[in-house]
Short mmCIF file of C-alpha atoms and ligand atoms in Angstrom, two decimals:
data_model
loop_
_atom_site.label_atom_id
_atom_site.label_comp_id
_atom_site.label_asym_id
_atom_site.label_seq_id
_atom_site.Cartn_x
_atom_site.Cartn_y
_atom_site.Cartn_z
CA ASN A 1 87.20 112.43 78.69
CA SER A 2 87.43 112.37 82.46
CA GLY A 3 84.14 110.93 83.61
CA SER A 4 81.82 112.78 81.26
CA THR A 5 78.25 113.15 82.43
CA VAL A 6 75.07 113.21 80.34
CA LYS A 7 75.23 117.00 80.59
CA ASP A 8 78.87 117.12 79.40
CA VAL A 9 78.08 114.87 76.46
CA ALA A 10 75.06 116.97 75.48
CA GLU A 11 77.18 120.10 75.49
CA TYR A 12 80.00 118.48 73.58
CA LEU A 13 77.74 117.04 70.89
CA GLY A 14 75.65 120.19 70.70
CA VAL A 15 72.50 118.19 71.30
CA PRO A 16 69.86 119.30 73.84
CA ILE A 17 70.02 117.33 77.11
CA PRO A 18 66.41 116.04 76.86
CA GLU A 19 67.26 114.60 73.45
CA ILE A 20 70.13 112.64 74.94
CA ILE A 21 68.03 111.36 77.81
CA LYS A 22 65.20 110.47 75.43
CA LYS A 23 67.63 108.59 73.22
CA LEU A 24 69.02 106.70 76.20
CA MET A 25 65.44 105.80 77.16
CA THR A 26 64.59 104.47 73.73
CA LEU A 27 67.73 102.36 74.08
CA GLY A 28 66.33 101.06 77.35
CA GLU A 29 68.41 103.14 79.70
CA MET A 30 67.16 105.55 82.38
CA ALA A 31 69.75 108.25 82.85
CA THR A 32 70.02 111.37 84.97
CA LEU A 33 71.68 114.65 84.14
CA THR A 34 74.75 114.04 86.26
CA GLN A 35 75.17 110.36 85.49
CA THR A 36 78.63 109.48 84.25
CA LEU A 37 78.69 107.69 80.91
CA ALA A 38 81.26 105.12 79.84
CA ASP A 39 83.26 105.85 76.69
CA GLU A 40 81.33 103.19 74.81
CA ALA A 41 77.99 104.70 75.80
CA ILE A 42 79.17 108.10 74.61
CA GLN A 43 80.28 106.54 71.33
CA VAL A 44 76.89 104.86 70.84
CA ILE A 45 75.08 108.14 71.49
CA ALA A 46 77.37 110.03 69.12
CA ASP A 47 76.66 107.45 66.43
CA GLU A 48 72.91 107.74 67.06
CA PHE A 49 73.13 111.48 66.47
CA ASP A 50 75.52 111.05 63.52
CA LYS A 51 78.29 112.97 65.24
CA GLU A 52 81.96 112.28 64.74
CA ILE A 53 83.76 112.20 68.06
CA GLU A 54 87.13 111.22 69.36
CA ILE A 55 87.40 110.17 72.95
CA VAL A 56 90.69 111.22 74.47
CA HIS A 57 92.17 110.24 77.79
CA ALA A 58 94.91 112.33 79.37
CA ALA A 59 96.30 109.09 80.77
CA ASP A 60 94.98 105.61 81.35
CA ASP A 61 92.40 105.53 84.12
CA VAL A 62 92.97 109.15 84.94
CA ASP A 63 89.21 109.56 85.20
CA ILE A 64 89.12 107.62 88.45
CA GLU A 65 92.05 109.38 90.06
CA PRO A 66 90.92 112.73 91.41
CA THR A 67 93.23 115.57 92.32
CA TYR A 68 92.71 116.84 95.83
CA ASP A 69 92.82 120.43 96.84
CA ASP A 70 93.81 120.59 100.48
CA ALA A 71 94.10 123.84 102.37
CA ALA A 72 97.70 124.73 103.22
CA GLU A 73 97.01 124.60 106.97
CA ASP A 74 95.84 120.98 106.71
CA LEU A 75 99.10 119.81 105.13
CA VAL A 76 101.72 117.97 107.15
CA GLU A 77 105.20 116.84 106.07
CA ARG A 78 105.30 113.25 104.84
CA PRO A 79 108.16 110.82 104.10
CA PRO A 80 109.62 110.86 100.57
CA VAL A 81 109.07 107.75 98.44
CA VAL A 82 112.28 106.61 96.77
CA THR A 83 112.83 104.21 93.86
CA ILE A 84 116.25 102.76 93.09
CA MET A 85 117.04 102.36 89.40
CA GLY A 86 120.11 101.54 87.35
CA HIS A 87 121.84 99.08 85.08
CA VAL A 88 121.70 95.35 85.84
CA ASP A 89 124.37 94.21 88.31
CA HIS A 90 125.27 97.75 89.34
CA GLY A 91 124.02 96.93 92.84
CA LYS A 92 120.34 97.96 93.15
CA THR A 93 119.34 94.95 95.23
CA SER A 94 122.52 95.10 97.31
CA LEU A 95 121.98 98.77 98.02
CA LEU A 96 118.33 98.24 99.00
CA ASP A 97 119.45 95.52 101.41
CA ALA A 98 122.32 97.59 102.79
CA VAL A 99 120.08 100.62 103.36
CA ARG A 100 117.48 98.46 105.06
CA GLU A 101 120.15 97.13 107.40
CA THR A 102 121.18 100.62 108.51
CA GLU A 103 117.87 100.68 110.31
CA VAL A 104 118.25 97.35 112.07
CA THR A 105 121.77 98.15 113.33
CA ALA A 106 120.59 101.56 114.46
CA GLY A 107 118.25 99.63 116.69
CA GLU A 108 115.27 101.68 115.63
CA ALA A 109 113.26 99.10 113.78
CA GLY A 110 114.33 95.97 115.57
CA GLY A 111 113.41 92.59 114.25
CA ILE A 112 113.50 91.33 110.74
CA THR A 113 111.86 93.23 107.93
CA GLN A 114 109.53 91.27 105.75
CA HIS A 115 109.01 91.76 102.06
CA ILE A 116 105.91 93.82 101.37
CA GLY A 117 107.21 95.73 98.34
CA ALA A 118 108.42 98.74 100.30
CA TYR A 119 110.13 99.56 103.57
CA GLN A 120 111.14 102.54 105.65
CA VAL A 121 114.33 103.68 107.29
CA HIS A 122 114.76 106.63 109.59
CA HIS A 123 117.36 109.36 109.43
CA ASN A 124 117.44 112.42 111.69
CA GLY A 125 114.28 111.00 113.23
CA LYS A 126 112.37 111.20 109.95
CA ALA A 127 111.19 108.32 107.75
CA ILE A 128 112.24 107.61 104.17
CA THR A 129 110.17 105.09 102.19
CA PHE A 130 111.99 102.86 99.71
CA LEU A 131 110.11 100.94 97.04
CA ASP A 132 111.57 97.48 97.19
CA THR A 133 110.98 96.64 93.55
CA PRO A 134 114.04 97.87 91.73
CA GLY A 135 113.98 97.75 88.02
CA HIS A 136 112.23 99.61 85.38
CA GLN A 137 109.32 97.32 84.79
CA ALA A 138 107.46 98.20 87.96
CA PHE A 139 108.13 101.87 87.41
CA THR A 140 106.92 101.71 83.82
CA ALA A 141 103.78 99.80 84.81
CA MET A 142 102.94 102.43 87.40
CA ARG A 143 103.61 105.26 85.00
CA ALA A 144 101.43 103.63 82.35
CA ARG A 145 98.57 103.87 84.83
CA GLY A 146 99.31 107.51 85.40
CA ALA A 147 100.38 106.72 88.92
CA LYS A 148 102.96 109.00 90.40
CA VAL A 149 104.24 107.04 93.34
CA THR A 150 107.90 108.04 93.41
CA ASP A 151 109.24 111.34 94.69
CA ILE A 152 112.93 110.69 94.14
CA VAL A 153 114.90 108.30 91.92
CA VAL A 154 118.23 107.04 93.22
CA LEU A 155 120.27 106.23 90.13
CA VAL A 156 122.82 103.52 90.92
CA VAL A 157 125.92 103.48 88.73
CA ALA A 158 128.78 101.07 89.38
CA ALA A 159 132.03 102.99 89.69
CA ASP A 160 133.93 100.24 87.88
CA ASP A 161 131.51 100.05 84.96
CA GLY A 162 130.11 103.52 84.29
CA VAL A 163 127.06 104.56 82.32
CA LYS A 164 125.33 101.68 80.52
CA PRO A 165 122.12 101.37 78.42
CA GLN A 166 119.82 100.81 81.40
CA THR A 167 121.44 103.75 83.17
CA GLU A 168 120.29 105.93 80.29
CA GLU A 169 116.86 104.29 80.33
CA ALA A 170 116.52 105.06 84.03
CA ILE A 171 117.41 108.70 83.39
CA ASP A 172 114.73 108.85 80.69
CA HIS A 173 112.13 107.35 83.03
CA ALA A 174 112.96 109.78 85.82
CA ARG A 175 112.82 112.73 83.44
CA ALA A 176 109.54 111.61 81.89
CA ALA A 177 108.08 111.36 85.38
CA ASP A 178 109.61 114.71 86.36
CA VAL A 179 111.23 113.17 89.43
CA PRO A 180 114.51 114.46 90.85
CA ILE A 181 117.56 112.18 90.59
CA VAL A 182 120.18 111.44 93.25
CA VAL A 183 123.18 109.56 91.88
CA ALA A 184 124.63 106.78 94.02
CA VAL A 185 128.05 105.87 92.63
CA ASN A 186 128.31 102.31 93.93
CA LYS A 187 131.11 99.76 94.34
CA ILE A 188 133.71 102.37 95.31
CA ASP A 189 135.43 99.62 97.31
CA LYS A 190 136.38 97.84 94.11
CA GLU A 191 139.72 98.01 92.44
CA GLY A 192 139.37 100.00 89.25
CA ALA A 193 136.54 102.07 90.72
CA ASP A 194 136.54 105.50 89.07
CA PRO A 195 133.80 107.72 90.56
CA THR A 196 135.10 110.74 88.63
CA ARG A 197 134.56 108.94 85.33
CA VAL A 198 130.94 108.28 86.32
CA ARG A 199 130.50 112.02 86.98
CA THR A 200 132.04 112.89 83.63
CA GLU A 201 129.87 110.42 81.75
CA LEU A 202 126.71 111.61 83.47
CA THR A 203 127.61 115.24 82.91
CA GLN A 204 127.39 114.42 79.21
CA ARG A 205 123.79 113.35 79.97
CA ASP A 206 123.07 116.70 81.63
CA LEU A 207 123.41 115.46 85.19
CA GLN A 208 126.02 118.00 86.35
CA PRO A 209 127.29 117.22 89.87
CA ALA A 210 126.60 119.87 92.51
CA GLU A 211 130.28 119.82 93.47
CA TRP A 212 131.07 120.86 89.89
CA GLY A 213 128.55 123.69 90.01
CA GLY A 214 125.60 121.65 88.74
CA GLU A 215 122.28 120.69 90.32
CA ILE A 216 122.63 116.96 90.88
CA GLU A 217 123.71 115.41 94.18
CA TYR A 218 126.19 112.52 93.92
CA VAL A 219 127.11 110.18 96.77
CA ASP A 220 129.92 107.63 96.51
CA VAL A 221 128.84 104.45 98.26
CA SER A 222 129.57 100.80 98.66
CA ALA A 223 126.71 98.43 99.28
CA LYS A 224 129.32 95.83 100.15
CA THR A 225 131.32 97.69 102.79
CA LYS A 226 128.32 99.87 103.74
CA GLN A 227 130.40 103.00 103.20
CA ASN A 228 128.58 106.37 103.11
CA LEU A 229 125.06 104.98 103.40
CA GLU A 230 124.14 107.61 105.99
CA ASP A 231 125.39 110.26 103.54
CA LEU A 232 123.04 108.84 100.93
CA LEU A 233 120.09 109.05 103.35
CA GLU A 234 121.10 112.58 104.32
CA THR A 235 121.22 113.62 100.66
CA ILE A 236 117.83 112.05 99.98
CA GLN A 237 116.38 114.10 102.83
CA VAL A 238 117.93 117.31 101.55
CA VAL A 239 116.40 116.72 98.12
CA ALA A 240 113.07 115.74 99.71
CA ASP A 241 113.04 118.96 101.74
CA LEU A 242 113.34 120.99 98.54
CA GLU A 243 110.34 119.13 97.15
CA GLU A 244 108.22 120.16 100.15
CA LEU A 245 106.37 116.87 100.27
CA LYS A 246 103.20 117.28 102.26
CA ALA A 247 99.84 115.61 102.66
CA ASN A 248 96.62 116.00 104.60
CA PRO A 249 96.49 113.15 107.14
CA ASN A 250 93.01 113.97 108.45
CA VAL A 251 90.89 112.64 105.60
CA GLU A 252 89.89 109.25 104.25
CA ALA A 253 92.93 107.50 102.80
CA SER A 254 93.89 107.28 99.13
CA GLY A 255 97.02 106.20 97.28
CA HIS A 256 98.30 103.39 95.12
CA VAL A 257 98.71 99.65 95.04
CA ILE A 258 102.40 98.70 95.25
CA GLU A 259 101.97 94.97 94.87
CA SER A 260 99.44 92.27 95.61
CA LYS A 261 99.42 88.53 95.87
CA LEU A 262 97.13 85.67 96.74
CA ASP A 263 98.43 84.07 99.91
CA PRO A 264 97.24 80.48 100.40
CA GLY A 265 96.65 81.09 104.09
CA ARG A 266 95.65 84.72 104.30
CA GLY A 267 93.86 85.26 100.98
CA PRO A 268 94.50 88.44 98.97
CA VAL A 269 97.37 90.43 100.46
CA VAL A 270 97.64 93.93 99.04
CA THR A 271 100.40 96.42 99.77
CA LEU A 272 99.20 100.00 99.58
CA LEU A 273 101.22 103.17 99.64
CA ILE A 274 99.27 105.95 101.33
CA ASP A 275 99.41 109.27 99.46
CA ARG A 276 96.88 111.14 101.53
CA GLY A 277 94.75 110.56 104.60
CA THR A 278 94.87 107.85 107.23
CA LEU A 279 93.92 104.25 106.55
CA LYS A 280 92.26 102.44 109.45
CA ILE A 281 90.98 99.00 110.34
CA GLY A 282 87.37 98.66 109.20
CA ASP A 283 87.72 101.14 106.31
CA ALA A 284 85.96 100.26 103.04
CA VAL A 285 88.45 100.46 100.17
CA VAL A 286 88.21 100.35 96.37
CA ALA A 287 91.23 99.62 94.19
CA GLY A 288 90.38 99.28 90.53
CA ALA A 289 87.92 96.43 90.10
CA ASP A 290 88.53 95.11 93.60
CA TRP A 291 87.23 96.20 96.95
CA GLY A 292 87.80 95.29 100.55
CA LYS A 293 87.03 95.98 104.15
CA VAL A 294 90.31 96.44 105.99
CA ARG A 295 90.55 93.48 108.39
CA ALA A 296 94.19 93.90 109.35
CA LEU A 297 97.09 96.25 108.63
CA VAL A 298 100.67 94.99 108.73
CA ASP A 299 103.68 97.29 108.45
CA TYR A 300 107.01 96.55 106.70
CA LYS A 301 108.42 95.10 109.92
CA GLY A 302 105.63 92.57 110.06
CA ASP A 303 103.92 94.27 112.98
CA ARG A 304 100.17 94.69 113.14
CA VAL A 305 99.22 98.35 113.17
CA LYS A 306 95.92 100.18 113.62
CA GLU A 307 96.59 102.97 111.11
CA ALA A 308 98.78 103.92 108.16
CA HIS A 309 99.67 107.52 107.32
CA PRO A 310 100.80 109.46 104.22
CA GLY A 311 104.05 108.08 102.81
CA ASP A 312 103.63 104.76 104.62
CA PRO A 313 103.55 101.40 102.88
CA VAL A 314 101.16 98.96 104.52
CA GLU A 315 99.97 95.45 103.87
CA VAL A 316 96.20 95.15 103.86
CA LEU A 317 94.13 92.05 104.51
CA GLY A 318 90.46 92.02 103.62
CA PHE A 319 90.42 92.55 99.84
CA ASP A 320 88.19 90.39 97.65
CA GLY A 321 90.84 90.06 94.95
CA VAL A 322 94.30 91.15 93.87
CA PRO A 323 94.35 94.60 92.22
CA GLU A 324 97.25 95.36 89.91
CA ALA A 325 100.32 97.36 90.91
CA GLY A 326 99.81 101.03 90.13
CA GLU A 327 96.04 100.99 90.67
CA PHE A 328 94.66 103.98 92.52
CA PHE A 329 92.87 103.13 95.78
CA HIS A 330 90.61 105.18 97.96
CA VAL A 331 88.48 104.77 101.05
CA VAL A 332 84.75 105.25 100.56
CA GLU A 333 81.88 105.71 103.00
CA SER A 334 80.59 102.13 103.10
CA ASP A 335 81.21 98.53 102.07
CA LYS A 336 78.19 98.80 99.82
CA ARG A 337 79.59 101.81 97.98
CA ALA A 338 82.98 100.08 97.64
CA ARG A 339 81.31 97.03 96.14
CA VAL A 340 79.32 99.12 93.66
CA LEU A 341 82.35 101.11 92.52
CA ALA A 342 84.49 98.00 92.09
CA ALA A 343 81.71 96.30 90.11
CA GLU A 344 81.32 99.35 87.87
CA ARG A 345 85.01 99.32 87.15
CA ALA A 346 84.99 95.56 86.51
CA ASN A 347 82.14 96.03 84.07
CA ARG A 348 83.91 98.80 82.27
CA LEU A 349 87.06 96.72 81.92
CA LYS A 350 84.99 93.79 80.67
CA THR A 351 83.22 95.90 78.07
CA GLU A 352 86.45 97.45 76.92
CA SER A 353 88.07 94.07 76.48
CA ILE A 354 85.03 92.67 74.65
CA ALA A 355 85.10 95.66 72.34
CA ARG A 356 88.81 95.28 71.73
CA ARG A 357 88.57 91.56 71.09
CA SER A 358 85.63 91.58 68.71
CA GLY A 359 86.36 94.94 67.11
CA ARG A 360 82.61 95.37 66.83
CA LYS A 361 80.42 98.22 67.87
CA VAL A 362 79.47 98.06 71.52
CA SER A 363 75.80 98.34 72.33
CA LEU A 364 74.37 100.06 75.38
CA GLU A 365 73.33 96.68 76.63
CA ASP A 366 77.00 95.69 76.91
CA VAL A 367 77.82 98.89 78.65
CA PHE A 368 75.11 98.98 81.26
CA THR A 369 74.79 95.35 82.30
P1 LIG B 401 121.37 94.63 90.63
O1 LIG B 401 121.26 93.75 89.43
O2 LIG B 401 121.52 96.06 90.24
O3 LIG B 401 120.29 94.41 91.62
O4 LIG B 401 122.78 94.27 91.33
P2 LIG B 401 123.05 93.36 92.60
O5 LIG B 401 122.72 94.05 93.86
O6 LIG B 401 122.45 92.00 92.38
O7 LIG B 401 124.64 93.28 92.55
C1 LIG B 401 125.32 92.69 91.47
C2 LIG B 401 126.67 92.17 91.96
O8 LIG B 401 127.48 93.22 92.40
C3 LIG B 401 126.54 91.21 93.12
O9 LIG B 401 127.47 90.16 92.96
C4 LIG B 401 126.88 92.06 94.33
O10 LIG B 401 127.45 91.32 95.37
C5 LIG B 401 127.91 93.02 93.73
N1 LIG B 401 127.92 94.31 94.42
C6 LIG B 401 126.87 95.11 94.67
N2 LIG B 401 127.26 96.24 95.31
C7 LIG B 401 128.59 96.12 95.49
C8 LIG B 401 129.59 96.96 96.09
O11 LIG B 401 129.34 98.04 96.61
N3 LIG B 401 130.89 96.51 96.05
C9 LIG B 401 131.22 95.34 95.48
N4 LIG B 401 132.50 94.98 95.51
N5 LIG B 401 130.31 94.53 94.92
C10 LIG B 401 129.02 94.91 94.92
MG1 LIG B 402 118.66 93.11 91.55
#
């Protein structure tokens, strides 16, 4: 089911459309042909007509995340979005910090970066976006929502420790998400560092190094001494180029929630990652069961900006609540529409949770109020 309408349901059940509409009316519900029905409503109708059905979702919430079909000439190159994964203590946080500092010393960003869940660095004059939430939990949460927010996984493996359980887990995650892997062999400054052993161990996991005739790029780095960080950025860009990451910037923005929090002073603060389009001050936005009118946009450096473009992370003020990480967001034509869509989603979530809790049959009254 991906947003089945009255017409879809009629076809699927093999019941004439007027019968469905009549049934909905006797249940106190006025419905139109193209109206989308919630799963529970479809179930109630199926029961009324004594039909056995099974409602299947391709992925959680996939019904609210459309796929866009932009013409090739409207597409423009966008920055890759990179997630750093790897075993605990292998240097994910250190590497994220070290990479971030390459920007400050290069004098391009200037100032101190603030934590908004993602940041950007520039290499060869082009941006790379790093998700600042290392670890598998965030990645798994996003994936569970069907959100594809990462273009490249940087797999950090400590050269003095080698492949460990969470290294393998990270490989599994990247493969499940069909995201290319770049291996950063970290801590090469340490005594006992053995980058070749890391390559051998990972070759056994089908990550053959390019320098050995395989497909995977390896970069030996040290987050501590900052060795080879530019090489890592260069390699990320090479891999990104092969992916041909593009987006249409000239449409209303959509993308995903990276993180959100309730700030005592500023209210809900929501970091969005733009997948497509341009987000502007004054835009009406829906993210899951929450909506907002963009009051202010703040970039990863803490600067106020007027717009955010594809591949950019941006902090948004003006939401009515704190949507969960991984939620899809999109700009709609008006505040009113945003409010309606968010309320519909809230209702659906409420009904689903009532149904789950009580295990009872859900009536149309639950579904439509
Ligand atoms: P995480 O758990 O993967 O985020 O790992 P951390 O970034 O917290 O690093 C774990 C430990 O390894 C810390 O004590 C770091 O200082 C140290 N560390 C990280 N990278 C390097 C490196 O390149 N060289 C050395 N010598 N130590 C490092
Ligand atoms: Mg860490």
